[in-house]
C-alpha cells in the first residue's frame, strides 16, 4: 500500500500505537520523513481490543516511547506482532507531507521458514 498524508503532532488523539497479529509490517518513506515510535506490546495498555477484520490492536499512548525512529527516504523498518508502532508523527521541524509504502508479510510465511 502507498499512502500520502501530513504527519501528526505526537499529542494528536489519532496518534496511537498499534500492533498486528496476522502480518509483519515493513514501512518505508518515499518522499519526506516521518517519525515512528516503537514499544513492546507487553509494556502498553490496550485501548481497543484486537479487531480481526482490521488486524489491529490499539494501545494507550505511553508517556515516553521505548524508541523513536526517524524514517527518511530509503530507510525501512520491520514491525512484528510484538512490536507496537506509532507512525505518522512529525519529524523534527514540524509537519511534513509525506509519501510512504507499507508492505505486509503474513506471519505464516515467516513461521514456515
Coordinates of N, CA and C in Angstrom, one line a residue:
X1 N 0.8 -1.2 0.0 CA 0.0 0.0 0.0 C 0.9 1.2 0.0
X2 N 0.5 2.2 -0.8 CA 1.2 3.5 -0.8 C 0.2 4.6 -0.2
X3 N 0.8 5.4 0.7 CA 0.0 6.4 1.4 C 0.6 7.8 1.2
X4 N -0.2 8.8 1.2 CA 0.3 10.2 1.3 C -0.5 10.8 2.4
X5 N 0.1 11.5 3.3 CA -0.6 12.2 4.4 C 0.4 13.2 5.0
X6 N -0.2 14.1 5.8 CA 0.6 15.1 6.6 C 0.8 14.5 8.0
X7 N 2.0 14.5 8.5 CA 2.4 13.9 9.7 C 1.6 14.6 10.9
X8 N 1.5 13.9 12.0 CA 0.7 14.4 13.1 C 1.6 14.8 14.3
X9 N 1.1 15.8 15.1 CA 1.7 16.1 16.3 C 1.6 14.9 17.2
X10 N 2.6 14.5 18.0 CA 2.6 13.3 18.8 C 1.4 13.3 19.9
X11 N 1.0 14.5 20.2 CA -0.1 14.6 21.2 C -1.5 14.5 20.5
X12 N -1.6 14.4 19.2 CA -2.9 14.3 18.5 C -3.5 13.0 18.9
X13 N -4.9 13.1 19.2 CA -5.6 11.9 19.7 C -5.7 10.8 18.7
X14 N -5.4 11.1 17.4 CA -5.3 10.0 16.4 C -4.0 9.3 16.4
X15 N -3.0 9.8 17.1 CA -1.6 9.3 17.0 C -1.5 8.2 18.2
X16 N -2.0 7.0 17.9 CA -1.9 6.0 19.0 C -1.1 4.8 18.5
X17 N -0.4 4.1 19.4 CA 0.3 2.9 19.0 C -0.6 1.8 18.5
X18 N -0.2 1.0 17.6 CA -0.9 -0.2 17.1 C 0.0 -1.4 16.9
X19 N -0.6 -2.5 16.9 CA 0.1 -3.8 16.5 C -0.8 -4.7 15.7
X20 N -0.2 -5.6 15.1 CA -0.9 -6.5 14.2 C -0.5 -8.0 14.5
X21 N -1.4 -8.9 14.3 CA -1.2 -10.3 14.6 C -0.9 -11.2 13.4
X22 N -1.6 -10.8 12.3 CA -1.5 -11.6 11.1 C -0.4 -11.3 10.2
X23 N 0.1 -10.1 10.3 CA 1.2 -9.6 9.3 C 2.3 -8.9 10.0
X24 N 3.5 -9.0 9.4 CA 4.6 -8.2 9.7 C 4.4 -6.9 8.8
X25 N 4.8 -5.8 9.3 CA 4.7 -4.5 8.5 C 6.1 -4.1 8.2
X26 N 6.3 -3.8 6.9 CA 7.6 -3.1 6.5 C 7.2 -1.7 6.1
X27 N 7.7 -0.7 6.8 CA 7.4 0.7 6.5 C 8.6 1.3 5.8
X28 N 8.4 2.1 4.8 CA 9.5 2.8 4.1 C 9.0 4.2 3.6
X29 N 9.8 5.2 3.8 CA 9.4 6.6 3.3 C 9.9 6.7 1.9
X30 N 9.1 7.3 1.1 CA 9.4 7.6 -0.3 C 9.7 9.0 -0.5
X31 N 8.9 9.9 0.0 CA 9.1 11.4 -0.1 C 8.9 12.0 1.2
X32 N 9.9 12.7 1.7 CA 9.9 13.4 3.0 C 10.1 12.3 4.1
X33 N 10.1 12.8 5.4 CA 10.4 12.0 6.5 C 9.2 12.0 7.5
X34 N 9.1 11.0 8.3 CA 8.2 10.9 9.4 C 8.9 10.2 10.6
X35 N 8.4 10.4 11.8 CA 8.9 9.7 12.9 C 8.0 8.6 13.3
X36 N 8.5 7.4 13.7 CA 7.7 6.3 14.2 C 8.2 5.9 15.5
X37 N 7.3 5.9 16.5 CA 7.7 5.4 17.8 C 7.4 3.9 18.0
X38 N 8.2 3.3 18.8 CA 8.1 1.8 19.0 C 8.1 1.5 20.5
X39 N 7.3 0.5 20.8 CA 7.3 0.0 22.2 C 6.9 -1.5 22.1
X40 N 7.4 -2.3 23.0 CA 7.0 -3.7 23.1 C 5.5 -3.7 23.5
X41 N 4.7 -4.6 22.9 CA 3.3 -4.6 23.2 C 3.1 -4.9 24.7
X42 N 4.0 -5.7 25.3 CA 3.8 -6.1 26.7 C 3.9 -5.0 27.7
X43 N 4.5 -3.8 27.2 CA 4.6 -2.7 28.1 C 3.5 -1.7 28.0
X44 N 2.5 -1.9 27.1 CA 1.4 -1.0 26.9 C 0.1 -1.5 27.4
X45 N -0.8 -0.5 27.6 CA -2.2 -0.8 28.0 C -3.1 -0.8 26.8
X46 N -3.9 -1.9 26.6 CA -4.8 -2.0 25.4 C -5.9 -0.9 25.6
X47 N -6.1 -0.2 24.5 CA -7.2 0.8 24.5 C -8.4 0.3 23.7
X48 N -8.1 -0.4 22.6 CA -9.1 -1.0 21.7 C -8.6 -2.5 21.5
X49 N -9.5 -3.4 21.9 CA -9.1 -4.8 21.8 C -8.9 -5.2 20.3
X50 N -8.2 -6.3 20.1 CA -7.9 -6.8 18.8 C -9.1 -6.9 17.9
X51 N -9.0 -6.3 16.7 CA -10.1 -6.3 15.7 C -9.5 -7.2 14.5
X52 N -10.1 -8.4 14.4 CA -9.6 -9.4 13.4 C -9.7 -8.8 12.0
X53 N -10.8 -8.1 11.7 CA -11.1 -7.6 10.4 C -10.0 -6.6 10.0
X54 N -9.6 -5.8 10.9 CA -8.5 -4.8 10.7 C -7.1 -5.3 11.0
X55 N -7.1 -6.4 11.6 CA -5.8 -7.0 12.1 C -5.1 -5.9 12.9
X56 N -5.7 -5.4 14.0 CA -5.2 -4.3 14.7 C -5.6 -4.3 16.2
X57 N -4.6 -4.1 17.0 CA -4.9 -3.8 18.4 C -4.4 -2.3 18.6
X58 N -5.1 -1.5 19.3 CA -4.7 -0.1 19.6 C -4.5 0.0 21.1
X59 N -3.4 0.8 21.4 CA -2.9 1.0 22.7 C -3.0 2.4 23.2
X60 N -3.0 2.6 24.5 CA -2.9 4.0 25.1 C -1.5 4.4 24.8
X61 N -1.4 5.7 24.6 CA -0.1 6.3 24.3 C 0.7 6.4 25.6
X62 N 2.0 5.8 25.6 CA 2.8 5.9 26.8 C 3.3 7.3 26.9
X63 N 3.8 7.6 28.1 CA 4.4 9.0 28.4 C 5.6 9.1 27.5
X64 N 6.4 8.1 27.5 CA 7.7 8.1 26.7 C 7.8 6.8 25.9
X65 N 8.1 6.9 24.6 CA 8.3 5.6 23.8 C 9.6 5.0 24.1
X66 N 9.7 3.7 24.0 CA 11.0 3.0 24.2 C 12.0 3.4 23.1
X67 N 11.5 3.7 21.9 CA 12.4 4.1 20.8 C 11.7 5.0 19.9
X68 N 12.4 5.9 19.2 CA 11.9 6.8 18.2 C 12.7 6.7 17.0
X69 N 12.1 6.4 15.8 CA 12.8 6.2 14.6 C 12.5 7.3 13.6
X70 N 13.5 7.9 13.1 CA 13.3 8.9 12.1 C 13.4 8.2 10.7
X71 N 12.3 8.1 10.0 CA 12.2 7.4 8.8 C 12.4 8.4 7.6
X72 N 13.6 8.4 7.1 CA 14.0 9.2 5.9 C 13.8 8.3 4.7
X73 N 13.6 8.9 3.5 CA 13.5 8.2 2.3 C 14.7 7.2 2.1
X74 N 14.4 6.0 1.7 CA 15.5 5.0 1.5 C 15.6 4.1 2.7
X75 N 15.1 4.4 3.8 CA 15.2 3.5 5.0 C 14.0 2.7 5.1
X76 N 14.0 1.6 5.8 CA 12.8 0.8 6.1 C 12.9 0.2 7.5
X77 N 11.8 -0.2 8.0 CA 11.7 -0.8 9.3 C 10.7 -1.9 9.3
X78 N 11.0 -3.0 10.0 CA 10.1 -4.1 10.1 C 9.5 -4.2 11.5
X79 N 8.2 -4.3 11.6 CA 7.5 -4.5 12.8 C 6.7 -5.8 12.9
X80 N 7.0 -6.6 13.9 CA 6.3 -7.9 14.1 C 5.1 -7.8 15.0
X81 N 4.5 -8.9 15.3 CA 3.3 -8.9 16.2 C 3.6 -8.4 17.6
X82 N 4.8 -8.5 18.1 CA 5.2 -8.0 19.5 C 5.6 -6.5 19.5
X83 N 5.6 -5.9 18.3 CA 6.0 -4.5 18.2 C 4.9 -3.5 18.0
X84 N 4.6 -2.7 19.0 CA 3.6 -1.7 18.9 C 4.3 -0.5 18.2
X85 N 3.7 0.1 17.2 CA 4.3 1.2 16.5 C 3.3 2.3 16.3
X86 N 3.9 3.5 16.4 CA 3.1 4.7 16.2 C 3.6 5.6 15.1
X87 N 3.2 5.3 13.9 CA 3.7 6.1 12.7 C 3.0 7.4 12.6
X88 N 3.3 8.1 11.5 CA 2.6 9.4 11.2 C 3.0 10.6 12.0
X89 N 4.1 10.5 12.8 CA 4.5 11.6 13.7 C 5.4 12.6 13.0
X90 N 5.3 13.9 13.4 CA 6.2 14.9 12.9 C 7.6 14.5 13.1
X91 N 8.5 14.7 12.1 CA 9.9 14.7 12.4 C 10.3 16.0 13.0
X92 N 11.5 16.2 13.4 CA 12.0 17.5 13.9 C 11.7 18.6 12.9
X93 N 11.2 19.7 13.3 CA 10.9 20.8 12.4 C 9.4 20.9 12.0
X94 N 8.5 20.0 12.5 CA 7.1 20.1 12.3 C 6.5 19.3 11.2
X95 N 5.3 19.6 10.8 CA 4.5 18.7 9.9 C 5.2 18.6 8.5
X96 N 5.1 17.4 8.0 CA 5.6 17.1 6.6 C 4.5 16.4 5.8
X97 N 4.4 16.7 4.6 CA 3.5 16.0 3.7 C 4.4 14.9 3.1
X98 N 4.1 13.6 3.5 CA 5.0 12.5 3.1 C 4.2 11.5 2.2
X99 N 5.0 10.7 1.5 CA 4.6 9.6 0.7 C 5.4 8.4 1.3
X100 N 4.6 7.3 1.6 CA 5.3 6.2 2.1 C 4.7 4.9 1.6
X101 N 5.3 3.8 1.8 CA 4.8 2.5 1.4 C 4.8 1.6 2.7
X102 N 3.8 0.8 2.8 CA 3.8 -0.3 3.8 C 3.5 -1.6 3.1
X103 N 4.4 -2.5 3.4 CA 4.2 -3.9 2.8 C 3.9 -4.8 4.0
X104 N 3.0 -5.7 3.7 CA 2.5 -6.7 4.7 C 3.0 -8.1 4.3
X105 N 3.6 -8.8 5.3 CA 4.0 -10.1 5.1 C 3.3 -11.0 6.1
X106 N 2.7 -12.1 5.6 CA 2.0 -12.9 6.5 C 2.9 -13.6 7.5
X107 N 2.5 -13.6 8.8 CA 3.3 -14.3 9.8 C 3.4 -15.8 9.5
X108 N 2.5 -16.3 8.8 CA 2.5 -17.8 8.4 C 3.7 -18.1 7.5
X109 N 4.0 -17.1 6.6 CA 5.2 -17.3 5.7 C 6.5 -17.4 6.5
X110 N 6.6 -16.4 7.4 CA 7.8 -16.3 8.2 C 8.0 -17.6 9.1
X111 N 6.9 -18.1 9.7 CA 7.0 -19.2 10.6 C 7.2 -20.5 9.9
X112 N 7.1 -20.6 8.6 CA 7.4 -21.8 7.9 C 8.8 -21.9 7.4
X113 N 9.5 -20.8 7.5 CA 10.9 -20.8 7.0 C 11.8 -21.6 7.9

